[in-house]
Coordinates of C-alpha atoms in Angstrom, one line a residue:
M1 CA 0.0 0.0 -0.1
R2 CA 1.4 3.4 -0.9
N3 CA 2.0 6.0 1.6
E4 CA -0.9 8.4 1.8
H5 CA 0.6 10.7 4.3
A6 CA 3.8 11.8 2.7
M7 CA 4.5 15.4 2.3
P8 CA 3.7 16.6 -1.3
Q9 CA 6.8 17.4 -3.4
T10 CA 6.3 19.8 -6.3
K11 CA 9.9 19.7 -7.3
K12 CA 12.1 16.7 -7.5
P13 CA 15.3 17.3 -5.4
R14 CA 18.6 17.4 -7.3
T15 CA 21.1 14.7 -6.9
S16 CA 23.5 17.2 -5.1
E17 CA 20.6 17.9 -2.5
L18 CA 20.6 14.1 -1.5
K19 CA 24.3 13.4 -1.5
G20 CA 25.6 12.3 1.8
R21 CA 22.3 12.1 3.5
K22 CA 21.1 9.2 5.4
L23 CA 18.5 7.0 3.6
G24 CA 15.6 8.1 5.7
R25 CA 16.5 11.9 5.3
A26 CA 16.9 11.4 1.6
L27 CA 13.4 9.7 1.2
T28 CA 11.9 12.6 3.4
K29 CA 13.5 15.1 1.1
M30 CA 12.1 13.3 -1.8
G31 CA 8.6 13.6 -0.3
K32 CA 8.1 9.8 -0.1
I33 CA 7.8 9.6 3.7
T34 CA 7.5 11.8 6.8
R35 CA 9.9 12.1 9.6
D36 CA 7.5 10.3 11.9
Q37 CA 7.4 7.4 9.6
V38 CA 11.3 7.4 9.6
H39 CA 11.3 7.3 13.4
E40 CA 8.9 4.4 13.4
A41 CA 11.1 2.4 11.0
L42 CA 14.1 3.2 13.1
E43 CA 12.3 1.8 16.3
L44 CA 11.5 -1.4 14.4
Q45 CA 15.2 -1.7 13.3
K46 CA 16.3 -1.8 16.9
T47 CA 14.5 -5.0 17.3
Q48 CA 15.8 -6.3 14.0
P49 CA 19.4 -4.8 13.9
S50 CA 20.5 -7.0 11.0
R51 CA 17.9 -5.5 8.7
K52 CA 18.4 -2.5 6.5
I53 CA 16.2 0.5 7.0
G54 CA 15.2 0.4 3.3
E55 CA 13.9 -3.1 3.6
I56 CA 11.8 -2.2 6.7
L57 CA 10.3 0.8 4.8
I58 CA 9.4 -1.2 1.8
E59 CA 7.8 -3.9 4.1
M60 CA 5.8 -1.2 5.9
G61 CA 4.4 -0.3 2.4
L62 CA 5.6 3.3 2.7
V63 CA 8.0 3.1 -0.2
T64 CA 8.7 1.0 -3.3
E65 CA 12.1 -0.7 -4.3
A66 CA 12.3 2.1 -6.9
D67 CA 12.0 4.8 -4.3
V68 CA 14.8 3.1 -2.3
R69 CA 17.1 2.8 -5.3
D70 CA 16.5 6.6 -6.2
A71 CA 17.3 7.6 -2.7
L72 CA 20.4 5.5 -2.6
A73 CA 21.6 6.8 -6.0
G74 CA 21.1 10.3 -4.7
Q75 CA 22.7 9.6 -1.4
A76 CA 26.0 8.3 -3.4
G77 CA 25.7 11.1 -5.8
I78 CA 25.2 8.7 -8.8
E79 CA 23.4 9.7 -11.9
Q80 CA 20.4 7.5 -13.0
I81 CA 19.9 6.4 -16.7
S82 CA 17.7 4.2 -18.8
L83 CA 19.4 1.8 -21.1
R84 CA 16.2 1.1 -23.2
G85 CA 16.8 2.8 -26.7
R86 CA 20.2 4.0 -25.8
E87 CA 22.9 3.8 -28.5
I88 CA 26.1 2.1 -26.9
A89 CA 29.1 2.0 -29.3
D90 CA 30.7 -1.4 -29.9
E91 CA 34.1 -0.1 -28.6
A92 CA 32.3 0.2 -25.1
F93 CA 31.3 -3.5 -25.1
E94 CA 34.8 -4.5 -26.4
A95 CA 36.5 -2.6 -23.6
I96 CA 35.6 -5.3 -21.0
S97 CA 35.2 -9.0 -21.4
P98 CA 32.0 -10.9 -21.3
S99 CA 33.0 -12.7 -18.1
T100 CA 33.9 -9.4 -16.4
A101 CA 30.5 -7.8 -17.3
T102 CA 28.5 -10.9 -16.2
S103 CA 30.7 -11.4 -13.0
Y104 CA 30.1 -7.9 -11.8
Q105 CA 26.7 -7.5 -13.3
I106 CA 27.6 -4.2 -15.2
V107 CA 27.0 -2.7 -18.7
P108 CA 29.6 -0.5 -20.3
V109 CA 27.9 2.6 -21.6
K110 CA 30.7 4.7 -22.9
F111 CA 34.4 4.3 -23.4
D112 CA 37.0 7.0 -24.3
K113 CA 40.2 5.3 -25.6
S114 CA 42.1 8.6 -25.6
T115 CA 41.8 9.1 -21.9
N116 CA 41.2 5.3 -21.0
S117 CA 38.0 6.3 -19.2
I118 CA 34.8 4.2 -19.0
A119 CA 31.3 4.6 -17.7
V120 CA 29.4 1.6 -16.5
A121 CA 25.8 1.1 -15.5
V122 CA 25.3 -0.9 -12.2
K123 CA 22.2 -2.3 -10.5
S124 CA 23.2 -1.0 -7.0
P125 CA 25.1 2.1 -5.9
D126 CA 27.1 0.0 -3.4
N127 CA 28.9 -2.1 -6.4
F128 CA 32.2 -0.6 -5.4
A129 CA 34.0 -3.9 -6.2
A130 CA 33.3 -3.4 -9.8
V131 CA 34.7 0.2 -9.9
D132 CA 37.9 -0.7 -7.8
D133 CA 38.7 -3.6 -10.0
L134 CA 38.0 -1.9 -13.2
R135 CA 40.5 0.7 -12.0
N136 CA 43.0 -1.4 -10.2
V137 CA 43.0 -4.6 -12.1
L138 CA 41.9 -3.7 -15.6
G139 CA 43.7 -0.4 -15.4
F140 CA 41.1 2.2 -16.4
R141 CA 42.3 5.7 -15.5
R142 CA 38.8 6.9 -14.8
V143 CA 35.7 4.8 -14.0
K144 CA 32.2 6.5 -13.8
M145 CA 29.3 4.5 -12.3
V146 CA 25.7 5.3 -13.2
L147 CA 22.7 3.5 -12.0
A148 CA 20.3 1.6 -14.3
P149 CA 17.1 -0.7 -13.5
E150 CA 18.1 -4.2 -12.9
D151 CA 15.8 -5.6 -15.7
E152 CA 17.3 -3.3 -18.2
I153 CA 20.9 -4.4 -17.2
D154 CA 19.8 -8.1 -17.4
E155 CA 18.4 -7.7 -20.9
I156 CA 21.5 -6.2 -22.2
L157 CA 23.8 -8.8 -20.6
A158 CA 21.6 -11.6 -22.1
E159 CA 21.5 -9.8 -25.5
R160 CA 25.2 -8.7 -25.9
Y161 CA 27.0 -11.2 -23.7
A162 CA 25.2 -14.4 -23.6
T163 CA 26.1 -15.2 -27.3
A164 CA 29.6 -13.3 -26.9
E165 CA 30.6 -15.5 -23.9
S166 CA 33.6 -16.6 -26.0
G167 CA 35.9 -17.3 -23.1
L168 CA 39.7 -17.4 -22.9
G169 CA 40.3 -18.8 -26.5
D170 CA 39.1 -15.7 -28.3
I171 CA 40.7 -13.3 -26.0
I172 CA 44.1 -15.1 -26.4
A173 CA 43.6 -14.8 -30.2
A174 CA 42.8 -11.0 -29.9
A175 CA 45.8 -10.5 -27.7
S176 CA 48.1 -12.4 -30.3
Q177 CA 46.9 -9.7 -32.9
S178 CA 47.6 -6.7 -30.7
E179 CA 49.5 -3.8 -32.2
T180 CA 51.4 -3.4 -28.9
L181 CA 52.7 -7.0 -29.2
Q182 CA 54.2 -6.2 -32.7
S183 CA 55.9 -3.1 -31.2
L184 CA 57.3 -5.3 -28.5
E185 CA 58.7 -7.6 -31.0
S186 CA 60.4 -5.0 -33.1
V187 CA 61.8 -2.7 -30.2
G188 CA 62.5 -5.4 -27.6
D189 CA 62.7 -4.8 -23.8
D190 CA 62.4 -1.2 -23.8
L191 CA 60.9 0.1 -20.6
S192 CA 58.3 2.3 -22.2
V193 CA 57.2 -0.5 -24.6
L194 CA 57.0 -3.0 -21.7
S195 CA 54.7 -0.5 -19.8
E196 CA 52.6 0.0 -23.0
A197 CA 52.3 -3.8 -23.5
A198 CA 51.3 -4.3 -19.9
G199 CA 48.5 -1.7 -20.3
D200 CA 47.3 -3.0 -23.7
N201 CA 43.6 -3.5 -23.5
A202 CA 43.8 -7.2 -25.0
I203 CA 46.6 -8.2 -22.4
V204 CA 44.7 -6.7 -19.6
Q205 CA 41.6 -8.5 -20.5
L206 CA 43.6 -11.9 -21.0
V207 CA 45.1 -11.5 -17.4
Q208 CA 41.8 -10.5 -15.9
E209 CA 39.9 -13.5 -17.6
T210 CA 42.7 -16.0 -16.3
L211 CA 42.3 -14.7 -12.7
L212 CA 38.5 -14.7 -12.9
I213 CA 38.4 -18.3 -14.1
A214 CA 40.9 -19.5 -11.5
I215 CA 38.9 -17.8 -8.7
R216 CA 35.6 -19.2 -10.1
D217 CA 37.0 -22.7 -10.3
K218 CA 38.5 -22.4 -6.8
A219 CA 42.0 -22.9 -7.9
S220 CA 44.6 -22.7 -5.2
D221 CA 47.5 -21.6 -7.6
I222 CA 47.9 -20.1 -11.0
H223 CA 51.0 -21.0 -12.9
F224 CA 52.6 -19.0 -16.0
E225 CA 55.4 -21.0 -17.2
P226 CA 57.8 -20.1 -20.0
F227 CA 59.6 -23.0 -22.1
E228 CA 61.6 -22.7 -25.1
E229 CA 58.9 -23.2 -27.6
E230 CA 55.7 -22.5 -25.7
F231 CA 54.1 -20.5 -22.6
K232 CA 51.9 -22.5 -20.6
I233 CA 49.1 -21.6 -18.1
R234 CA 48.1 -24.1 -15.5
Y235 CA 45.7 -24.0 -12.5
R236 CA 46.0 -26.2 -9.4
I237 CA 42.5 -27.3 -8.4
D238 CA 42.1 -29.7 -5.4
G239 CA 45.8 -30.4 -5.3
V240 CA 46.0 -31.3 -9.1
L241 CA 47.6 -29.2 -11.9
Y242 CA 45.4 -28.7 -15.0
E243 CA 46.7 -27.1 -18.2
I244 CA 44.5 -24.8 -20.2
A245 CA 45.0 -23.9 -24.0
P246 CA 48.4 -22.2 -24.0
P247 CA 48.7 -18.7 -25.3
D248 CA 51.1 -17.6 -28.0
K249 CA 54.7 -17.7 -26.7
R250 CA 55.1 -14.0 -27.7
L251 CA 52.5 -13.2 -25.1
A252 CA 54.8 -14.3 -22.3
T253 CA 56.5 -10.9 -21.8
P254 CA 53.4 -8.6 -21.8
I255 CA 51.5 -11.1 -19.6
V256 CA 54.3 -11.3 -16.9
S257 CA 54.6 -7.4 -17.2
R258 CA 50.9 -7.0 -16.5
V259 CA 51.0 -9.3 -13.5
K260 CA 54.1 -7.3 -12.1
V261 CA 52.1 -4.0 -12.7
L262 CA 49.3 -5.4 -10.7
A263 CA 51.5 -6.7 -7.9
K264 CA 53.4 -3.4 -7.8
L265 CA 56.6 -4.9 -8.9
D266 CA 59.5 -3.6 -11.0
I267 CA 58.7 -4.5 -14.6
A268 CA 62.3 -3.6 -15.7
E269 CA 64.0 -6.1 -13.3
R270 CA 64.1 -9.6 -15.0
R271 CA 67.2 -11.0 -13.5
L272 CA 66.2 -11.4 -10.0
P273 CA 63.2 -13.1 -8.0
Q274 CA 60.4 -10.9 -6.9
D275 CA 57.5 -11.2 -4.6
G276 CA 54.3 -9.1 -4.4
R277 CA 50.6 -9.2 -3.8
I278 CA 47.4 -8.5 -5.6
E279 CA 44.0 -7.8 -3.9
M280 CA 40.7 -8.4 -5.7
T281 CA 37.1 -8.0 -4.5
L282 CA 34.5 -10.0 -6.4
P283 CA 30.8 -9.4 -6.3
G284 CA 28.9 -11.5 -3.8
M285 CA 32.1 -12.1 -1.7
A286 CA 32.3 -10.6 1.8
T287 CA 36.1 -10.6 2.0
P288 CA 38.6 -9.7 -0.7
I289 CA 40.8 -12.3 -2.4
D290 CA 44.6 -11.9 -2.1
L291 CA 46.9 -13.2 -4.8
R292 CA 50.4 -13.8 -3.5
V293 CA 52.8 -13.4 -6.5
S294 CA 56.1 -15.0 -7.0
V295 CA 58.2 -14.2 -10.0
L296 CA 61.2 -16.4 -10.8
P297 CA 63.7 -15.9 -13.6
T298 CA 64.4 -19.0 -15.7
M299 CA 66.3 -19.9 -18.9
F300 CA 63.4 -19.0 -21.2
G301 CA 61.9 -16.1 -19.3
E302 CA 60.1 -15.3 -16.1
S303 CA 58.0 -18.0 -14.4
V304 CA 55.1 -16.6 -12.3
V305 CA 53.1 -18.5 -9.6
M306 CA 50.1 -16.8 -8.0
R307 CA 48.8 -18.4 -4.7
V308 CA 45.0 -17.7 -4.3
L309 CA 44.3 -16.8 -0.8
D310 CA 40.5 -16.8 -0.4
R311 CA 39.6 -16.4 3.2
S312 CA 35.9 -17.1 2.7
N313 CA 37.0 -20.6 1.3
V314 CA 39.1 -21.5 4.3
Q315 CA 37.5 -23.2 7.3
L316 CA 39.1 -21.5 10.2
S317 CA 37.5 -23.8 12.8
L318 CA 38.6 -27.0 14.3
D319 CA 35.0 -28.4 13.9
R320 CA 35.4 -27.9 10.2
I321 CA 38.9 -28.9 9.0
G322 CA 38.0 -32.6 8.9
L323 CA 39.0 -34.0 12.2
R324 CA 37.1 -37.2 13.4
D325 CA 35.3 -36.8 16.7
D326 CA 38.0 -38.7 18.7
D327 CA 40.8 -36.8 17.0
L328 CA 39.0 -33.4 17.6
E329 CA 38.7 -34.1 21.4
H330 CA 42.4 -35.1 21.4
V331 CA 43.5 -32.0 19.6
R332 CA 41.4 -29.7 21.8
G333 CA 43.2 -31.3 24.8
L334 CA 46.7 -30.5 23.1
I335 CA 46.0 -26.9 22.3
N336 CA 44.8 -26.1 25.7
K337 CA 47.9 -27.2 27.4
P338 CA 49.8 -24.4 29.3
N339 CA 53.0 -25.1 27.5
G340 CA 54.8 -27.4 25.2
I341 CA 55.4 -27.7 21.4
V342 CA 52.8 -29.0 19.0
V343 CA 54.2 -29.6 15.5
V344 CA 52.2 -30.0 12.3
T345 CA 53.9 -31.8 9.6
G346 CA 53.6 -32.6 5.9
P347 CA 54.5 -31.5 2.4
T348 CA 53.8 -28.0 0.9
G349 CA 50.1 -27.6 0.2
S350 CA 48.9 -30.2 2.6
G351 CA 46.8 -27.8 4.8
K352 CA 49.2 -27.3 7.7
T353 CA 48.6 -23.6 7.8
T354 CA 44.9 -23.9 7.8
S355 CA 45.0 -26.3 10.7
L356 CA 47.2 -24.0 12.7
Y357 CA 45.0 -21.0 12.0
A358 CA 42.0 -23.1 13.1
A359 CA 43.7 -24.0 16.4
L360 CA 44.7 -20.3 17.0
N361 CA 41.2 -19.2 16.2
E362 CA 39.9 -21.4 18.9
L363 CA 42.3 -20.0 21.4
N364 CA 41.7 -16.5 20.3
E365 CA 40.3 -15.1 23.5
P366 CA 40.8 -11.7 25.3
D367 CA 42.6 -13.5 28.1
R368 CA 45.3 -14.8 25.8
K369 CA 48.0 -13.0 23.8
I370 CA 48.9 -14.9 20.6
L371 CA 52.0 -13.8 18.4
T372 CA 52.8 -15.4 15.1
A373 CA 55.9 -15.3 13.0
E374 CA 55.0 -16.3 9.5
D375 CA 56.6 -16.3 5.8
P376 CA 54.2 -14.9 4.4
V377 CA 51.3 -13.9 6.6
E378 CA 48.6 -15.5 4.6
Y379 CA 45.5 -14.4 6.4
D380 CA 44.9 -11.5 8.8
I381 CA 43.0 -12.6 11.8
D382 CA 41.6 -10.1 14.4
G383 CA 43.0 -10.6 17.8
L384 CA 46.4 -12.1 16.6
I385 CA 49.7 -10.1 16.5
Q386 CA 51.0 -11.4 13.2
C387 CA 54.6 -10.6 12.1
Q388 CA 56.1 -11.1 8.6
V389 CA 59.6 -12.8 8.3
N390 CA 61.7 -10.4 6.1
V391 CA 65.1 -12.1 5.2
D392 CA 66.4 -9.0 3.3
Q393 CA 66.1 -7.1 6.6
E394 CA 67.6 -9.9 8.7
L395 CA 64.2 -10.4 10.2
T396 CA 64.4 -14.2 10.5
F397 CA 62.0 -16.6 12.5
A398 CA 64.8 -16.8 15.1
R399 CA 65.2 -13.1 15.5
L400 CA 61.4 -12.6 15.6
L401 CA 61.1 -15.4 18.3
R402 CA 63.8 -13.8 20.4
S403 CA 61.7 -10.6 20.5
F404 CA 58.5 -12.5 21.0
L405 CA 59.7 -13.7 24.4
R406 CA 59.9 -10.0 25.6
Q407 CA 56.2 -9.4 24.6
D408 CA 54.7 -11.5 27.3
P409 CA 52.9 -14.0 25.0
D410 CA 50.8 -17.0 26.0
V411 CA 50.8 -18.8 22.6
I412 CA 53.4 -18.5 19.9
L413 CA 53.2 -19.7 16.3
V414 CA 56.4 -20.2 14.4
G415 CA 55.6 -20.6 10.8
E416 CA 58.3 -23.2 10.2
I417 CA 61.3 -24.8 12.0
R418 CA 64.0 -24.5 9.4
D419 CA 67.2 -24.4 11.4
L420 CA 68.8 -25.2 14.7
E421 CA 68.6 -21.6 16.0
T422 CA 64.8 -21.5 15.5
A423 CA 64.3 -24.8 17.0
Q424 CA 66.3 -23.8 20.1
I425 CA 64.5 -20.7 20.7
A426 CA 61.1 -22.5 20.2
I427 CA 62.2 -25.0 23.0
Q428 CA 63.4 -22.1 25.1
A429 CA 59.9 -20.6 24.8
S430 CA 58.3 -23.7 25.7
L431 CA 60.5 -24.4 28.8
T432 CA 59.7 -20.9 30.0
G433 CA 55.8 -21.5 30.1
H434 CA 54.6 -20.8 26.5
L435 CA 52.5 -23.0 24.2
V436 CA 54.3 -23.0 20.7
F437 CA 52.9 -24.2 17.4
S438 CA 55.1 -24.8 14.4
T439 CA 55.5 -26.8 11.2
L440 CA 57.9 -29.1 9.6
H441 CA 58.3 -30.9 6.2
T442 CA 58.4 -34.6 6.8
N443 CA 56.6 -37.7 5.6
D444 CA 54.8 -38.7 8.8
A445 CA 54.7 -37.9 12.5
P446 CA 57.3 -40.3 13.8
S447 CA 60.1 -39.2 11.3
S448 CA 59.7 -35.6 12.7
I449 CA 61.9 -36.7 15.6
L450 CA 64.6 -37.7 13.4
R451 CA 64.4 -34.6 11.3
L452 CA 64.7 -32.4 14.5
V453 CA 67.7 -34.4 15.7
D454 CA 69.2 -34.0 12.3
L455 CA 68.9 -30.2 12.8
G456 CA 71.0 -30.7 16.1
V457 CA 68.4 -30.6 18.7
E458 CA 69.4 -32.6 21.7
N459 CA 67.1 -35.6 22.4
F460 CA 66.6 -34.6 26.1
L461 CA 65.2 -31.3 24.9
L462 CA 62.8 -32.9 22.5
T463 CA 61.3 -35.2 25.2
A464 CA 61.0 -32.2 27.7
T465 CA 59.1 -30.0 25.3
I466 CA 57.3 -31.7 22.5
E467 CA 53.7 -32.7 23.4
A468 CA 52.5 -34.0 20.0
I469 CA 53.2 -34.2 16.3
V470 CA 50.4 -34.0 13.8
A471 CA 50.8 -35.2 10.2
Q472 CA 48.4 -34.5 7.6
R473 CA 47.5 -34.8 3.9
L474 CA 44.7 -33.5 1.7
A475 CA 42.7 -36.1 -0.4
R476 CA 40.1 -35.1 -3.0
R477 CA 36.5 -35.7 -2.1
I478 CA 34.2 -37.7 -4.3
C479 CA 31.8 -35.4 -6.2
Q480 CA 28.3 -35.8 -4.6
K481 CA 26.6 -35.1 -7.9
C482 CA 27.9 -38.1 -9.7
K483 CA 28.9 -40.5 -6.9
E484 CA 28.3 -44.1 -7.7
E485 CA 29.1 -47.6 -6.1
F486 CA 31.8 -49.8 -7.7
M487 CA 33.7 -53.0 -7.0
P488 CA 37.4 -52.5 -6.8
T489 CA 39.7 -54.9 -8.5
E490 CA 42.1 -57.1 -6.6
E491 CA 45.0 -55.2 -8.0
Q492 CA 43.5 -51.9 -6.4
L493 CA 43.0 -53.6 -3.1
L494 CA 46.6 -54.9 -3.2
E495 CA 47.7 -51.3 -3.3
L496 CA 46.2 -50.8 0.0
S497 CA 47.6 -54.1 1.3
L498 CA 44.1 -55.7 1.4
L499 CA 42.6 -58.9 0.3
P500 CA 39.0 -59.3 -1.1
S501 CA 38.3 -61.1 2.2
D502 CA 39.3 -58.0 4.2
V503 CA 36.6 -55.8 2.6
E504 CA 33.7 -58.4 2.3
G505 CA 30.4 -56.6 2.8
R506 CA 31.8 -53.1 2.4
T507 CA 30.7 -50.6 -0.2
F508 CA 33.2 -48.5 -2.3
Y509 CA 32.4 -45.4 -4.2
R510 CA 33.8 -43.2 -7.0
G511 CA 32.8 -40.2 -9.1
R512 CA 31.5 -40.9 -12.6
G513 CA 32.4 -37.5 -13.8
C514 CA 29.9 -34.7 -14.5
A515 CA 29.7 -31.0 -15.4
E516 CA 29.7 -30.0 -11.7
C517 CA 33.3 -31.7 -11.2
K518 CA 34.4 -31.0 -14.7
Q519 CA 34.4 -34.8 -15.5
T520 CA 37.0 -35.5 -12.9
G521 CA 34.8 -37.2 -10.3
Y522 CA 36.2 -35.1 -7.5
R523 CA 35.1 -31.8 -5.8
G524 CA 36.7 -30.3 -2.9
R525 CA 39.2 -31.8 -0.5
M526 CA 39.4 -33.4 2.9
A527 CA 42.1 -33.7 5.5
L528 CA 43.7 -37.1 6.7
F529 CA 45.4 -36.9 10.1
E530 CA 48.0 -38.8 12.0
I531 CA 48.4 -37.8 15.7
M532 CA 51.3 -39.0 17.7
T533 CA 51.2 -37.9 21.3
L534 CA 54.4 -38.3 23.4
D535 CA 54.0 -40.2 26.6
D536 CA 56.6 -41.6 29.0
T537 CA 57.2 -44.8 26.9
L538 CA 57.8 -42.9 23.7
R539 CA 59.9 -40.2 25.5
E540 CA 62.2 -43.0 26.8
M541 CA 62.5 -44.6 23.4
I542 CA 63.5 -41.2 21.9
M543 CA 66.1 -40.8 24.7
N544 CA 67.5 -44.3 23.7
Q545 CA 67.6 -43.1 20.1
A546 CA 65.1 -45.5 18.8
S547 CA 64.7 -45.7 15.0
T548 CA 61.6 -44.1 13.2
A549 CA 60.2 -47.5 12.3
V550 CA 60.4 -48.7 16.0
L551 CA 58.8 -45.3 17.1
R552 CA 56.1 -45.8 14.6
A553 CA 55.3 -49.3 15.7
E554 CA 55.0 -48.4 19.3
A555 CA 52.9 -45.2 18.6
R556 CA 50.5 -47.5 16.7
R557 CA 50.4 -49.8 19.7
R558 CA 49.5 -46.9 21.9
G559 CA 46.5 -45.8 19.8
M560 CA 47.9 -43.7 16.9
R561 CA 45.9 -43.9 13.7
T562 CA 48.2 -43.6 10.7
L563 CA 47.6 -41.5 7.6
R564 CA 46.9 -44.9 5.7
E565 CA 44.4 -46.0 8.4
S566 CA 42.7 -42.5 8.3
G567 CA 42.5 -42.8 4.5
L568 CA 40.9 -46.3 4.7
L569 CA 38.3 -45.0 7.1
A570 CA 37.4 -42.3 4.6
I571 CA 37.2 -44.8 1.8
Y572 CA 34.8 -47.0 3.8
E573 CA 32.6 -44.0 4.6
G574 CA 32.4 -43.1 0.9
Q575 CA 34.2 -39.8 1.1
T576 CA 37.3 -40.5 -1.0
T577 CA 38.6 -43.2 -3.3
I578 CA 41.3 -45.8 -3.2
D579 CA 43.3 -43.9 -5.9
E580 CA 43.5 -40.8 -3.7
V581 CA 44.6 -42.6 -0.5
V582 CA 47.3 -44.6 -2.3
R583 CA 48.6 -41.3 -3.9
E584 CA 48.6 -39.3 -0.7
T585 CA 49.7 -41.9 1.9
I586 CA 52.8 -44.1 2.2
T587 CA 52.6 -47.9 2.6
E588 CA 53.0 -49.0 6.1
E589 CA 55.8 -51.3 7.1

């Protein structure tokens, strides 16, 4: 029901008169509602604090969605336009890729190539992610935002981009024909030409499209790899590398230059490794995505690897990292000890950092001071004092740890124990009443003892400080959309050291392959854990320099579930496959 008591408005207020006003005041100025009605809505909002004032006013029947959109546009100082019947030049549509337009739900309405400026129509005045990324990632000098009705934007996206959704192949082809690329070939590595190539519209679109596809497919890493005759692009998804159609080898230099510009690196420096960071905010995501960039000179050009750090995709809770109920109770007991060292071990990319962050997140209370030394700091977490290792400034793990002990901490995270000095200071911190978390790179939990001894740590210090060692791996989950039962062959069972009689009555599953999982049969990953808690018997064996095999056998007798055993349980529960467990875990002696 429309508002019958609103003050009559003979003249529509100018946008400048509404700019900066609160929504209720803007609607009052527009003559849509009265001040009393604003106060009534505000009183209702006190009982429903998560709801926006505009939603409440619409529900009360005082205004329409169009009224609220008009007020928001005026509030933000944004011009409103209609797209119906509007002539939009082809060069405007060509300025941004179909995937960018559809991802951000925007329509380009005007593009000025001479000033590299663009105007885009948006559905909502708060679509700041589109403006920021058009400016920072796509490199437009000026970006103007105008507001248009949602149905009109949807119509144009369907008309112009549904059929034009060409994808990466056509963008690569367009980049290969770029005039700037021809200039680069003739002039060489001149800095001005490199800068021009990095800003070329075709190259900008190619890099943007590559990043969007990676983020959309939940890739953890993006690889740009130069070889003698080709330039490869690969994504790591669920721990496995997938190659896409390779671009022209001539595009290697401009692509790498574009990535360097985004990461604020020196495009002229091509002989030394460089590290940087790119931040992107995509529509519909509450948190920005960070891309950690590593550039490495090789024989045939510069290799670039970008690690995708998407905090919204990381489960920073012990309940959600994949621990079984008994393991979860065990780990909670370990992390609530007053002192000691807990080591998480596994190869690169096995989820060690996520597990440690989940543990710290659980301990993150006002009565605890938590300090971390990381290389690099992957996720910013409120309540933690996080410090970045900087070897160039001689700010090593050991030096940070030494300073930490003067900061009155309760809990310390050391990103990795790499040398004897770091290990000794971590032990010192533990002996003086601190709980210390750290990581190692070893195959399983028992072999971590040998690794620490190999670094030079005395056996008696290990037995006095280490409380537990947690080994972990990530195995791909079976896609739930195409999951099906199957009977494993005798050869497959033998890979797990099993006989047909051992699995009689059990059901095995696999993924058939579907569009949802891109025909792989897998979607997402799960963690497998091996937790070795040191008791008096194991400590005595370490003091007597027992071998890794003897330690493993005794730990199993004392209740340790190995990585292979955790994998078997996951297979029997229909979460993963035989192939994954064989690939990720070692055969037990």
